[in-house]
JSON list of C-alpha atoms in Angstrom, two decimals:
[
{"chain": "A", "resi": 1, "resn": "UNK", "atom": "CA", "xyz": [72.11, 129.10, 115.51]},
{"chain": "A", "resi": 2, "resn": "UNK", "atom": "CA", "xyz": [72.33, 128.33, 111.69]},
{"chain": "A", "resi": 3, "resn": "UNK", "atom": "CA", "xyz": [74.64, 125.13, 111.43]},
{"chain": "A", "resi": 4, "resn": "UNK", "atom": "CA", "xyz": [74.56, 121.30, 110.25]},
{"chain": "A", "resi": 5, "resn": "UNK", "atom": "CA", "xyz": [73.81, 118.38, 112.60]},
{"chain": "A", "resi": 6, "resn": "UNK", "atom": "CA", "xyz": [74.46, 115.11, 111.96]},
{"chain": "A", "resi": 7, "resn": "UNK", "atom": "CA", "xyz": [73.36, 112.26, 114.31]},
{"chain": "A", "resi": 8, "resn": "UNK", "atom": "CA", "xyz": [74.49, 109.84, 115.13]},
{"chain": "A", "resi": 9, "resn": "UNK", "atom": "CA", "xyz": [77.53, 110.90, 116.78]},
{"chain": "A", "resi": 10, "resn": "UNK", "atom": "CA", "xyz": [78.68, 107.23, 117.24]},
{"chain": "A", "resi": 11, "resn": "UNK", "atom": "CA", "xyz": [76.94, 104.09, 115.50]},
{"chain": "A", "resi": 12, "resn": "UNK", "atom": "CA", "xyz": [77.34, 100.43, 116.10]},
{"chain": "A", "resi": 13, "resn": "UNK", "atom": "CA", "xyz": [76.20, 97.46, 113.67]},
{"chain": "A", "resi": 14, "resn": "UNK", "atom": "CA", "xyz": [76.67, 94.29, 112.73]},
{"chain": "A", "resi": 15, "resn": "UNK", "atom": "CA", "xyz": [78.16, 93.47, 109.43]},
{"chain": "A", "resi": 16, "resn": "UNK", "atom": "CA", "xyz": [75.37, 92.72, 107.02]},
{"chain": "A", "resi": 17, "resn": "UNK", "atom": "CA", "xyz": [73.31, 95.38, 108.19]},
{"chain": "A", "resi": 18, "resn": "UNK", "atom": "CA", "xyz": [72.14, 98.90, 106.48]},
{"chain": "A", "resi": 19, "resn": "UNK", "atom": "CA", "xyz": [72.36, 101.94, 108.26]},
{"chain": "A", "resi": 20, "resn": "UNK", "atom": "CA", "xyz": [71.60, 105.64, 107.97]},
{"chain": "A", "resi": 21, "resn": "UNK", "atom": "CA", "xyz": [73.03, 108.69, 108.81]},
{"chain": "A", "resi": 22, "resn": "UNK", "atom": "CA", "xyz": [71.71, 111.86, 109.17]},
{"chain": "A", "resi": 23, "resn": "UNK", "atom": "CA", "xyz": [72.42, 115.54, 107.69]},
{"chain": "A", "resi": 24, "resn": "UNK", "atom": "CA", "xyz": [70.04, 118.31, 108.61]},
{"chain": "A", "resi": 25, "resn": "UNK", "atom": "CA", "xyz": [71.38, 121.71, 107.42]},
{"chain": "A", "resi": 26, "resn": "UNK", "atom": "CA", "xyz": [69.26, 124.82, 108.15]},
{"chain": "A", "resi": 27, "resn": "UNK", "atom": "CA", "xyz": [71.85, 127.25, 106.28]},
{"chain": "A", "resi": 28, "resn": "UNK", "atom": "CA", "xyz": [69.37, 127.60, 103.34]},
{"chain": "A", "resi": 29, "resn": "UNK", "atom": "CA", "xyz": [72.60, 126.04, 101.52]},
{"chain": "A", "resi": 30, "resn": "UNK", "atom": "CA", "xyz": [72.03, 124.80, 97.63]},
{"chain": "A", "resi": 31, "resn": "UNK", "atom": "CA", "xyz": [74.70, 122.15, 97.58]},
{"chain": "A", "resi": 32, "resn": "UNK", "atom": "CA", "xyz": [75.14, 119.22, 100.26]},
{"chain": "A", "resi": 33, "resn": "UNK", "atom": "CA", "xyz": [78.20, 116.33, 100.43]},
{"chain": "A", "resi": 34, "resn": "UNK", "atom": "CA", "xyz": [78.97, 113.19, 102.20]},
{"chain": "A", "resi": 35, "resn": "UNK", "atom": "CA", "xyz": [82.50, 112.26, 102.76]},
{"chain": "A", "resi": 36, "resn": "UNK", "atom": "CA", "xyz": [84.25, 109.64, 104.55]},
{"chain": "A", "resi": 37, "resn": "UNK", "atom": "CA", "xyz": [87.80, 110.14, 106.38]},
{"chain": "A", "resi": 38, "resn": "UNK", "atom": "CA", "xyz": [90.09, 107.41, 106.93]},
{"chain": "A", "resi": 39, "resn": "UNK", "atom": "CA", "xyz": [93.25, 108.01, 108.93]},
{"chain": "A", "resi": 40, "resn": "UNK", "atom": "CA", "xyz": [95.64, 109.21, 106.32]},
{"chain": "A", "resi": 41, "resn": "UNK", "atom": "CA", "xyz": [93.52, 109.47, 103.56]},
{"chain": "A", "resi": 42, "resn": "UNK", "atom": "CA", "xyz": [91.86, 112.83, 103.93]},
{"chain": "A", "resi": 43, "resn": "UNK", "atom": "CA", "xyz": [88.72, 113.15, 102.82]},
{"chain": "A", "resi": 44, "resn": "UNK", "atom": "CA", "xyz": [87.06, 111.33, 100.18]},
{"chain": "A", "resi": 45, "resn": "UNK", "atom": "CA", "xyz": [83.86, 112.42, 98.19]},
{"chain": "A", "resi": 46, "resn": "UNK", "atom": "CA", "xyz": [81.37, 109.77, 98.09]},
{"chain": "A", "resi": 47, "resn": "UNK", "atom": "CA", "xyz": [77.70, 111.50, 97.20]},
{"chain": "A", "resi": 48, "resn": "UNK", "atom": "CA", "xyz": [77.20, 114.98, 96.49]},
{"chain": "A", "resi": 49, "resn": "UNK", "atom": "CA", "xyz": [73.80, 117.20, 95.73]},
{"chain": "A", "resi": 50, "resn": "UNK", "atom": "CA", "xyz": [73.36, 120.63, 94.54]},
{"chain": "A", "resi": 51, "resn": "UNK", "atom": "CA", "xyz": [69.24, 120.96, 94.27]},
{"chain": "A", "resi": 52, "resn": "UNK", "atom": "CA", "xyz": [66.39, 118.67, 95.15]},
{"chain": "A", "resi": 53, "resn": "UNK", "atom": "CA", "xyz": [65.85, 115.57, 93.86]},
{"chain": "A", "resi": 54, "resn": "UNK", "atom": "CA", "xyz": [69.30, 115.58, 92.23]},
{"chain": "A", "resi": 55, "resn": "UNK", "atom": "CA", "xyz": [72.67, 114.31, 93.21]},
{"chain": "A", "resi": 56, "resn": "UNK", "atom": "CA", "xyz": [75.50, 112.98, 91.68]},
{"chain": "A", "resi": 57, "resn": "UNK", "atom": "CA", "xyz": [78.11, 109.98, 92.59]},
{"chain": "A", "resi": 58, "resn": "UNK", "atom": "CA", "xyz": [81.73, 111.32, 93.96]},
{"chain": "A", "resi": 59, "resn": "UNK", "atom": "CA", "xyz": [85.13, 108.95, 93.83]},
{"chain": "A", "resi": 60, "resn": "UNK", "atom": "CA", "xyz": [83.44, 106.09, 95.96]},
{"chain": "A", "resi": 61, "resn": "UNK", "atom": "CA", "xyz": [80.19, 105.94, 95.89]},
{"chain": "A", "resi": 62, "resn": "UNK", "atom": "CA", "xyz": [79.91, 102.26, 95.76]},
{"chain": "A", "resi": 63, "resn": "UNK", "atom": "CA", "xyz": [77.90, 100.75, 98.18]},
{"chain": "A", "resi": 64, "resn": "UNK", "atom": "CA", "xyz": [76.47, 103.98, 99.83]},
{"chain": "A", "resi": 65, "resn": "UNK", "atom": "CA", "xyz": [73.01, 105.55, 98.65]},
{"chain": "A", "resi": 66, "resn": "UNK", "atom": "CA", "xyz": [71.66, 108.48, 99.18]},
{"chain": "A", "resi": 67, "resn": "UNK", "atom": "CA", "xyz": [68.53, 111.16, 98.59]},
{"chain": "A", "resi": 68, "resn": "UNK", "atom": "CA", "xyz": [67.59, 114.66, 98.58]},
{"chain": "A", "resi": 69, "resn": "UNK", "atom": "CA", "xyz": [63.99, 114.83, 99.25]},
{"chain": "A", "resi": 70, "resn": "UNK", "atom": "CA", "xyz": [64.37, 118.44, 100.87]},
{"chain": "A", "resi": 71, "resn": "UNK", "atom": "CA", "xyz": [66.83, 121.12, 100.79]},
{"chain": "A", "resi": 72, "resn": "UNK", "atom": "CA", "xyz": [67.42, 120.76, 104.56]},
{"chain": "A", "resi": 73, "resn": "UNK", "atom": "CA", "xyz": [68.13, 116.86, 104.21]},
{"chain": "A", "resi": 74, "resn": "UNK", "atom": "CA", "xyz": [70.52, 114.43, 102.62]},
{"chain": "A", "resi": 75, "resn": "UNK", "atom": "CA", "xyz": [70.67, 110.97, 104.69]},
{"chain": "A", "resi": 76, "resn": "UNK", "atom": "CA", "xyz": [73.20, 109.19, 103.49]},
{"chain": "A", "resi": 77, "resn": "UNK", "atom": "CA", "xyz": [72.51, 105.08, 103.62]},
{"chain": "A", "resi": 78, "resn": "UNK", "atom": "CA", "xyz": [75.82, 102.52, 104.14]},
{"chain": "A", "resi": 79, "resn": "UNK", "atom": "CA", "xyz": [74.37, 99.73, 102.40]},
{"chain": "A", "resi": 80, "resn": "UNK", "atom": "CA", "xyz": [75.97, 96.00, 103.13]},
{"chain": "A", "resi": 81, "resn": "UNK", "atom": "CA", "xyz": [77.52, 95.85, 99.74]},
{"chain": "A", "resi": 82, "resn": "UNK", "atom": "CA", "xyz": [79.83, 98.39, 101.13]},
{"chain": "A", "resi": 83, "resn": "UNK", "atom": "CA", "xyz": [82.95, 96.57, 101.76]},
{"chain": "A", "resi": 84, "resn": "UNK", "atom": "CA", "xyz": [84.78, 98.22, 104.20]},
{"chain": "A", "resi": 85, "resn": "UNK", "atom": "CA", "xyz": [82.48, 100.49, 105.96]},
{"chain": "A", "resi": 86, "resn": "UNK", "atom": "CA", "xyz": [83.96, 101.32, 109.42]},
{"chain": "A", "resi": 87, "resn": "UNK", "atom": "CA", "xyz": [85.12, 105.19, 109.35]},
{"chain": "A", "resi": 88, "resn": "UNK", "atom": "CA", "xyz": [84.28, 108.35, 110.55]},
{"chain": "A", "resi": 89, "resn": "UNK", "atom": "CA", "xyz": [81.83, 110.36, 108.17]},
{"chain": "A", "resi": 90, "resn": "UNK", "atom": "CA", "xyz": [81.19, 113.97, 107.54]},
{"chain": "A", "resi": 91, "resn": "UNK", "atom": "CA", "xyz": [78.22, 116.12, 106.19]},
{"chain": "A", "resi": 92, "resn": "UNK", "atom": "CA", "xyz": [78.95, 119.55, 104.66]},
{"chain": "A", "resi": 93, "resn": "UNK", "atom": "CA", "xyz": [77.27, 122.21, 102.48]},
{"chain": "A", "resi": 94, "resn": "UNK", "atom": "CA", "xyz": [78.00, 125.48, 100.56]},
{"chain": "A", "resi": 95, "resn": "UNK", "atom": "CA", "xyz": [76.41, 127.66, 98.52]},
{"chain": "A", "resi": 96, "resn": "UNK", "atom": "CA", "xyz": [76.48, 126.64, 94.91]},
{"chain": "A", "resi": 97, "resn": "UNK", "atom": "CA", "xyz": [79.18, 128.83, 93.56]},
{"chain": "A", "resi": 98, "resn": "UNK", "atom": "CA", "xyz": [83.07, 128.22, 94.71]},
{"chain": "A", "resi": 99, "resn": "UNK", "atom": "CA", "xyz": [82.25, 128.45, 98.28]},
{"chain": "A", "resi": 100, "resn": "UNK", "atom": "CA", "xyz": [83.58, 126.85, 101.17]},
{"chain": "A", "resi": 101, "resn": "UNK", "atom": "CA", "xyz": [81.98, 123.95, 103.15]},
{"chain": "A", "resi": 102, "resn": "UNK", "atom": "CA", "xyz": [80.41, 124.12, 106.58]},
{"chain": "A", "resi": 103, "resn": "UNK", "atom": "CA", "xyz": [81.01, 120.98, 108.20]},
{"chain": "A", "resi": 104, "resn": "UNK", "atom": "CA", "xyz": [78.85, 118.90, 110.60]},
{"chain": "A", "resi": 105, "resn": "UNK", "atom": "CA", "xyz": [80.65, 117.60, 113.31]},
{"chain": "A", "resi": 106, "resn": "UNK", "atom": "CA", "xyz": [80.47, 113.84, 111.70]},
{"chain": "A", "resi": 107, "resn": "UNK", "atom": "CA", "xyz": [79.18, 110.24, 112.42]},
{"chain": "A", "resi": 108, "resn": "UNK", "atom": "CA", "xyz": [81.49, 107.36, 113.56]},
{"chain": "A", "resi": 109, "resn": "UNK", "atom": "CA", "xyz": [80.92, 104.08, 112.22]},
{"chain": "A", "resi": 110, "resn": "UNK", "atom": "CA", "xyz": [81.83, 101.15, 113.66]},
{"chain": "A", "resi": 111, "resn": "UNK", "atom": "CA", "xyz": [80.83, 97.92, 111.92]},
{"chain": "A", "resi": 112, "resn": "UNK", "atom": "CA", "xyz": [81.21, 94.71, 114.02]},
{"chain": "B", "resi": 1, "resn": "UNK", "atom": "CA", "xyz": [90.51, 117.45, 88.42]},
{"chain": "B", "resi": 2, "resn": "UNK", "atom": "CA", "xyz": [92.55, 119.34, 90.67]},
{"chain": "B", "resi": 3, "resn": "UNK", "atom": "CA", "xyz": [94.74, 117.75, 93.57]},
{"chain": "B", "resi": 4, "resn": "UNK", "atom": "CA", "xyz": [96.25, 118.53, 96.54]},
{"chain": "B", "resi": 5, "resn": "UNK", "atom": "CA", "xyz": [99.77, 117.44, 98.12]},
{"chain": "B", "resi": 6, "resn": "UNK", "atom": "CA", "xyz": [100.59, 117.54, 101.65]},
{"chain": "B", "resi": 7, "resn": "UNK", "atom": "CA", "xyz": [104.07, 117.64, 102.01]},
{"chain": "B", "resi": 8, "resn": "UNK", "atom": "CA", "xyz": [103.90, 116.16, 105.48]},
{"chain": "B", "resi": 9, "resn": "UNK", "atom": "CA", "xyz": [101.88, 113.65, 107.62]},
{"chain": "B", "resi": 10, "resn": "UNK", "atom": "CA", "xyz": [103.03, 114.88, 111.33]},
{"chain": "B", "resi": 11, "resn": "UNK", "atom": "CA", "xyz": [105.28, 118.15, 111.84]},
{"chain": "B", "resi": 12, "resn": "UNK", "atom": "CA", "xyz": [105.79, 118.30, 115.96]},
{"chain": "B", "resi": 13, "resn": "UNK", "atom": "CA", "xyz": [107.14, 121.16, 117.07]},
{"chain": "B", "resi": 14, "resn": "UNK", "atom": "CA", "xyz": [107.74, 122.79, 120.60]},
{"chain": "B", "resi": 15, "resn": "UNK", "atom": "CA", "xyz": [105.32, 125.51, 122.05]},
{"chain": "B", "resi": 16, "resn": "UNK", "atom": "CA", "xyz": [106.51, 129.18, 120.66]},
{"chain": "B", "resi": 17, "resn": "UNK", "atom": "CA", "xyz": [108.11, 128.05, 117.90]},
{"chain": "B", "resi": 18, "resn": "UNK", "atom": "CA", "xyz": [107.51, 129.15, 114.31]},
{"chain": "B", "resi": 19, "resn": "UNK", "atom": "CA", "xyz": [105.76, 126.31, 112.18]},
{"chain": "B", "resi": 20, "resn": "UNK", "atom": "CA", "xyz": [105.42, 125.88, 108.14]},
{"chain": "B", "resi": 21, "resn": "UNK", "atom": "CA", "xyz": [102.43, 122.99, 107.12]},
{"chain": "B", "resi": 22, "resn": "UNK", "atom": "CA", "xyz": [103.23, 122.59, 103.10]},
{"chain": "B", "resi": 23, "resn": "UNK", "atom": "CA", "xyz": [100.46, 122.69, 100.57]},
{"chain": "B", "resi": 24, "resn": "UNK", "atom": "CA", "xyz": [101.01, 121.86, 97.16]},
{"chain": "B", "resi": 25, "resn": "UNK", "atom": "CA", "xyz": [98.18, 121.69, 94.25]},
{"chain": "B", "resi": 26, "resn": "UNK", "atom": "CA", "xyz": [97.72, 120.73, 90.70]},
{"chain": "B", "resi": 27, "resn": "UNK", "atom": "CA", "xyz": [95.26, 122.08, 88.54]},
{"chain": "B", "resi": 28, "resn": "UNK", "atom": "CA", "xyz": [94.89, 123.10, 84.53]},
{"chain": "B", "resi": 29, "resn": "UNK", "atom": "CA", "xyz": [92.56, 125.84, 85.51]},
{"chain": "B", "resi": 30, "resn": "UNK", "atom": "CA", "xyz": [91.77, 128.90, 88.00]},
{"chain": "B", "resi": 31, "resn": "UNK", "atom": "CA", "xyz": [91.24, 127.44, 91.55]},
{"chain": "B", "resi": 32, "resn": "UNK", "atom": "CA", "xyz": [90.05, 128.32, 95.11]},
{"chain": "B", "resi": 33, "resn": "UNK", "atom": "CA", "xyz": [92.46, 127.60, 98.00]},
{"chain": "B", "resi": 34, "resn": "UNK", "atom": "CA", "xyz": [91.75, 126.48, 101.91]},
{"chain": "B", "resi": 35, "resn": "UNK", "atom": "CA", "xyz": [93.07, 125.45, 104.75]},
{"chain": "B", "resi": 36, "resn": "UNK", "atom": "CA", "xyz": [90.73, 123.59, 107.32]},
{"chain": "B", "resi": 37, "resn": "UNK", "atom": "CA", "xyz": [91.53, 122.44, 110.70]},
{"chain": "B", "resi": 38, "resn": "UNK", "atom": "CA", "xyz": [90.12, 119.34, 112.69]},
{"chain": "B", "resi": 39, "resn": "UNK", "atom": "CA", "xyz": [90.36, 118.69, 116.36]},
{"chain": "B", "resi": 40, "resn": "UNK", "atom": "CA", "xyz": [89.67, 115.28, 117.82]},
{"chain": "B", "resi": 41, "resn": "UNK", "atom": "CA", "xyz": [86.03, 113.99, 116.75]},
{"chain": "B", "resi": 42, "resn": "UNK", "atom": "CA", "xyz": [84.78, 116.87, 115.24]},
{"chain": "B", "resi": 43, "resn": "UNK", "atom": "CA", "xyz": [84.46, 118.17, 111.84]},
{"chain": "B", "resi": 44, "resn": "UNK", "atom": "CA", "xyz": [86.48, 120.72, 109.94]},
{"chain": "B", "resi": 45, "resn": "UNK", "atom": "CA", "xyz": [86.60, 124.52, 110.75]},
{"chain": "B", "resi": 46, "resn": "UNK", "atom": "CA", "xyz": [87.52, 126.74, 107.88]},
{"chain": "B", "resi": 47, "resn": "UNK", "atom": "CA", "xyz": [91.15, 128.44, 108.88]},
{"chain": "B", "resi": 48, "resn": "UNK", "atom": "CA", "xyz": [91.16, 130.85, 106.09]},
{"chain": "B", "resi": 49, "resn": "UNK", "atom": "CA", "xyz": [90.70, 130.42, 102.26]},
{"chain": "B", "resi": 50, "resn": "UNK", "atom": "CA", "xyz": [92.11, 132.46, 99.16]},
{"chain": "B", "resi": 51, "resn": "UNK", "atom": "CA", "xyz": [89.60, 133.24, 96.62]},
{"chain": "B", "resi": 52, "resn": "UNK", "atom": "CA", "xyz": [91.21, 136.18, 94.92]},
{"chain": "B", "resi": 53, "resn": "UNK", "atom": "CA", "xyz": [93.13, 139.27, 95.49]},
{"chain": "B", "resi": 54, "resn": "UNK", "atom": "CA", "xyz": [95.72, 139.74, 98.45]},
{"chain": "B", "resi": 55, "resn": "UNK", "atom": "CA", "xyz": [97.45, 136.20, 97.98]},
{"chain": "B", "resi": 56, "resn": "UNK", "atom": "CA", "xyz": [98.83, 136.55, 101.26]},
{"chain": "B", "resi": 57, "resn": "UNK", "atom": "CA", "xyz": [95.45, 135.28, 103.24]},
{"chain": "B", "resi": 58, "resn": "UNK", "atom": "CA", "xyz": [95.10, 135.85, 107.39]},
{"chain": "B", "resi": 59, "resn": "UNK", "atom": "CA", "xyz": [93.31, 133.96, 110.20]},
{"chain": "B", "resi": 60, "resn": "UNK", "atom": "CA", "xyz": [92.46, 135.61, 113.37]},
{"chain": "B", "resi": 61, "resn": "UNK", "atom": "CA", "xyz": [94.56, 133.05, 115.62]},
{"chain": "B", "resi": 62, "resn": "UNK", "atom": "CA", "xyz": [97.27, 134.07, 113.90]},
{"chain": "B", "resi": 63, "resn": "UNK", "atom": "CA", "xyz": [97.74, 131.84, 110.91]},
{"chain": "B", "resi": 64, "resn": "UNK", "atom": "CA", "xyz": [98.61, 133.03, 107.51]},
{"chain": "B", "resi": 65, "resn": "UNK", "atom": "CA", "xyz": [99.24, 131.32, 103.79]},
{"chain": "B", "resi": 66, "resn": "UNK", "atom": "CA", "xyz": [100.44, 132.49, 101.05]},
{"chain": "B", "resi": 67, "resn": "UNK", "atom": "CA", "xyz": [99.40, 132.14, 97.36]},
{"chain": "B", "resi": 68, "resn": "UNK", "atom": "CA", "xyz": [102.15, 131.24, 95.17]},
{"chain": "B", "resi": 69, "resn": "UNK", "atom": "CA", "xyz": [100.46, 130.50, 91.26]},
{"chain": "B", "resi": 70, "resn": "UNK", "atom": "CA", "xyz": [104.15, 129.49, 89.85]},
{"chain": "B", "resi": 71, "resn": "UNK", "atom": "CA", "xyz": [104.88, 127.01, 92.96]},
{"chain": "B", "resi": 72, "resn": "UNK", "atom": "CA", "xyz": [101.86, 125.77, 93.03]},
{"chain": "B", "resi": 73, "resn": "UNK", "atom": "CA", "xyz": [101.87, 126.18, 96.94]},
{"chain": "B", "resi": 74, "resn": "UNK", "atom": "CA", "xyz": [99.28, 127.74, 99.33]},
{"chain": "B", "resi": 75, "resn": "UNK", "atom": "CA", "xyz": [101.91, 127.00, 102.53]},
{"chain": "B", "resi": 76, "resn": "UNK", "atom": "CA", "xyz": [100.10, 127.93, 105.85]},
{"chain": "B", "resi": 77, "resn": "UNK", "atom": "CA", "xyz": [102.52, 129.42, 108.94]},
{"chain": "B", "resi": 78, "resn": "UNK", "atom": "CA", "xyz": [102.67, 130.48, 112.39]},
{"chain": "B", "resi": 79, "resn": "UNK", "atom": "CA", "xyz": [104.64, 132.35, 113.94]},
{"chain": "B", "resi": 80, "resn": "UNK", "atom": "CA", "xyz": [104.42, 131.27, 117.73]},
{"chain": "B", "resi": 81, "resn": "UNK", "atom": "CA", "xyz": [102.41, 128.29, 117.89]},
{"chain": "B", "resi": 82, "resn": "UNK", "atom": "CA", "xyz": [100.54, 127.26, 121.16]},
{"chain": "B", "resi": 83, "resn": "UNK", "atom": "CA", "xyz": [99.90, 124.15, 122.69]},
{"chain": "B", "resi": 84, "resn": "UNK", "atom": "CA", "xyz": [95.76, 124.42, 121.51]},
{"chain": "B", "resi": 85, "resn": "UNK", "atom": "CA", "xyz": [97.23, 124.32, 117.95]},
{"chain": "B", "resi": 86, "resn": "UNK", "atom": "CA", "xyz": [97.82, 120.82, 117.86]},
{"chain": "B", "resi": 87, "resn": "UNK", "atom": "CA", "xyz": [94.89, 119.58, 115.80]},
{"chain": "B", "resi": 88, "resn": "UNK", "atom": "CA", "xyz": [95.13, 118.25, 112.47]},
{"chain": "B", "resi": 89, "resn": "UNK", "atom": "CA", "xyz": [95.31, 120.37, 108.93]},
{"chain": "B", "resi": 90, "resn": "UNK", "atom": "CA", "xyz": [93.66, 119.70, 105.92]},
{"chain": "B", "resi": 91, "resn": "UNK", "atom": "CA", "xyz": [94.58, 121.98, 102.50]},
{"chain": "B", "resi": 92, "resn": "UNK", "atom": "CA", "xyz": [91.83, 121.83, 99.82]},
{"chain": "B", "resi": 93, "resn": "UNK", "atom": "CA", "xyz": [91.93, 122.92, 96.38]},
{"chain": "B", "resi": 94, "resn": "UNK", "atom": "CA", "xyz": [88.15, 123.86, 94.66]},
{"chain": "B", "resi": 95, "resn": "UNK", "atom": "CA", "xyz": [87.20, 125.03, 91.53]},
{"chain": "B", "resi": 96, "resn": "UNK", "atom": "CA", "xyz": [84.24, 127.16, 89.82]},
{"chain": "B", "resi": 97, "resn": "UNK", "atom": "CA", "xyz": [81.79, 124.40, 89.90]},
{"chain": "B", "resi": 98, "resn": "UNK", "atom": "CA", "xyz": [82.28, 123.74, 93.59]},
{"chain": "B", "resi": 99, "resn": "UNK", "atom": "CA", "xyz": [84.71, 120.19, 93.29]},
{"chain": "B", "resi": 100, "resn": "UNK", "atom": "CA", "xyz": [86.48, 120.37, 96.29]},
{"chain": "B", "resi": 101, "resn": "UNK", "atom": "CA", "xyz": [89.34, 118.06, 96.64]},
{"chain": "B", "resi": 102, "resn": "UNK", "atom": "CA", "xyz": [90.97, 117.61, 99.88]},
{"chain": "B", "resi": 103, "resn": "UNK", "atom": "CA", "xyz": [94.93, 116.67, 101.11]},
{"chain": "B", "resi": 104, "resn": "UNK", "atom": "CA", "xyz": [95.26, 113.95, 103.40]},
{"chain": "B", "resi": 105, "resn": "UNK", "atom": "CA", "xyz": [95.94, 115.83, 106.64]},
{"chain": "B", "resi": 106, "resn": "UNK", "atom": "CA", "xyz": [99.22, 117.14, 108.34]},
{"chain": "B", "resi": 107, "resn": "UNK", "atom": "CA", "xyz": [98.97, 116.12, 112.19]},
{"chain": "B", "resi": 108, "resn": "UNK", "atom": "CA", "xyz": [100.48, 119.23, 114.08]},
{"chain": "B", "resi": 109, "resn": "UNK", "atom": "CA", "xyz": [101.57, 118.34, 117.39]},
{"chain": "B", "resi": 110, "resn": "UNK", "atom": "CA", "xyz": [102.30, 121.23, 119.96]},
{"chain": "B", "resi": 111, "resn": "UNK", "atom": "CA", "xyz": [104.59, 119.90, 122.88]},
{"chain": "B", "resi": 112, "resn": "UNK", "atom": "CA", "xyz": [105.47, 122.02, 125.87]}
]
């Protein structure tokens, strides 16, 4: 089944500490995103990518990195400059031109 | 950049009974309309979208929205709702390069 998977499901760590999360897509999809949800806030774009070994910075990209070594991958890193970095995150991807996004089924946070 | 308004956080409504989720959008050129949904811990699902065309747009649960360029509105309705509806609703407004901006959420809740 063609689809995204992102993993963790559920993450635990102590404040101070990096982590990354996972986004494996095997759509054959051009363009992947990261965004986190906040209750209430919708979505918010934090990375984006539309080819290899590019991407581009959405609304709040500080303190989050990311890379796009392959087409399949984009691992998004929470680094500890990111201030408030409890939330729930989602992967998606689409094909390049005004399509919609396929959504992983997302990575909870939780920062201690 | 475009935006997106959700007119309301939480619309509860009883089982069987018609519902109206309100969708309002800014934008200074041609867009791409959606309407996601998101049960508990998942990701989103794409509900149905309006690219062009018909801009009355169907799902095959029974949803529909509407395409209104002079309100600015893409307003998503049921008829008869049922009580696996409740889940939360997310509009989204994208243009031609793929910048997909999101509402934040209308929290449907179906009660018997």
């Amino acid at each position: 089944d063609g689809g995204i998977t992102q993993s963790p499901k559920y993450l635990f760590r102590k404040e101070g500490q990096n982590v990354t999360l996972s986004c494996e897509q095997n759509l054959n999809h051009d363009a992947m995103y990261w965004y986190r949800q906040d209750p209430g806030q919708g979505l918010r774009l934090i990375y984006y990518s539309q080819i290899v070994n590019d991407f581009q910075k959405g609304d709040i990209a500080e303190g989050y990195s990311v890379s796009r070594e392959k087409k399949e991958s984009f691992p998004l890193t929470v680094t500890s400059a990111q201030k408030n970095p409890t939330a729930f995150y989602l992967c998606a991807s689409s094909i390049l031109t005004a399509g919609e996004l396929f959504f992983g089924e997302g990575s909870r946070l939780t920062v201690l | 950049a475009q935006s997106v308004t959700q007119l309301d956080s939480q619309v509860p409504v009883f089982e069987e009974a018609p519902v109206e989720l309100r969708c309002n959008y800014s934008s200074s050129v041609s867009v791409y309309l959606f309407w996601y949904v998101q049960y508990p811990n998942q990701g989103l699902q794409l509900l149905l979208k309006y690219l062009s065309g018909s801009t009355l747009v169907e799902s095959i649960n029974g949803f529909e929205a509407e395409f209104n360029k002079s309100q600015t509105s893409f307003h998503l309705r049921k008829p008869s709702v049922h009580i696996s509806d409740t889940a939360e609703y997310f509009c989204a407004v994208s243009d031609y390069n793929n910048d997909m901006r999101f509402g934040a959420g209308t929290r449907l809740t179906v009660k018997p």
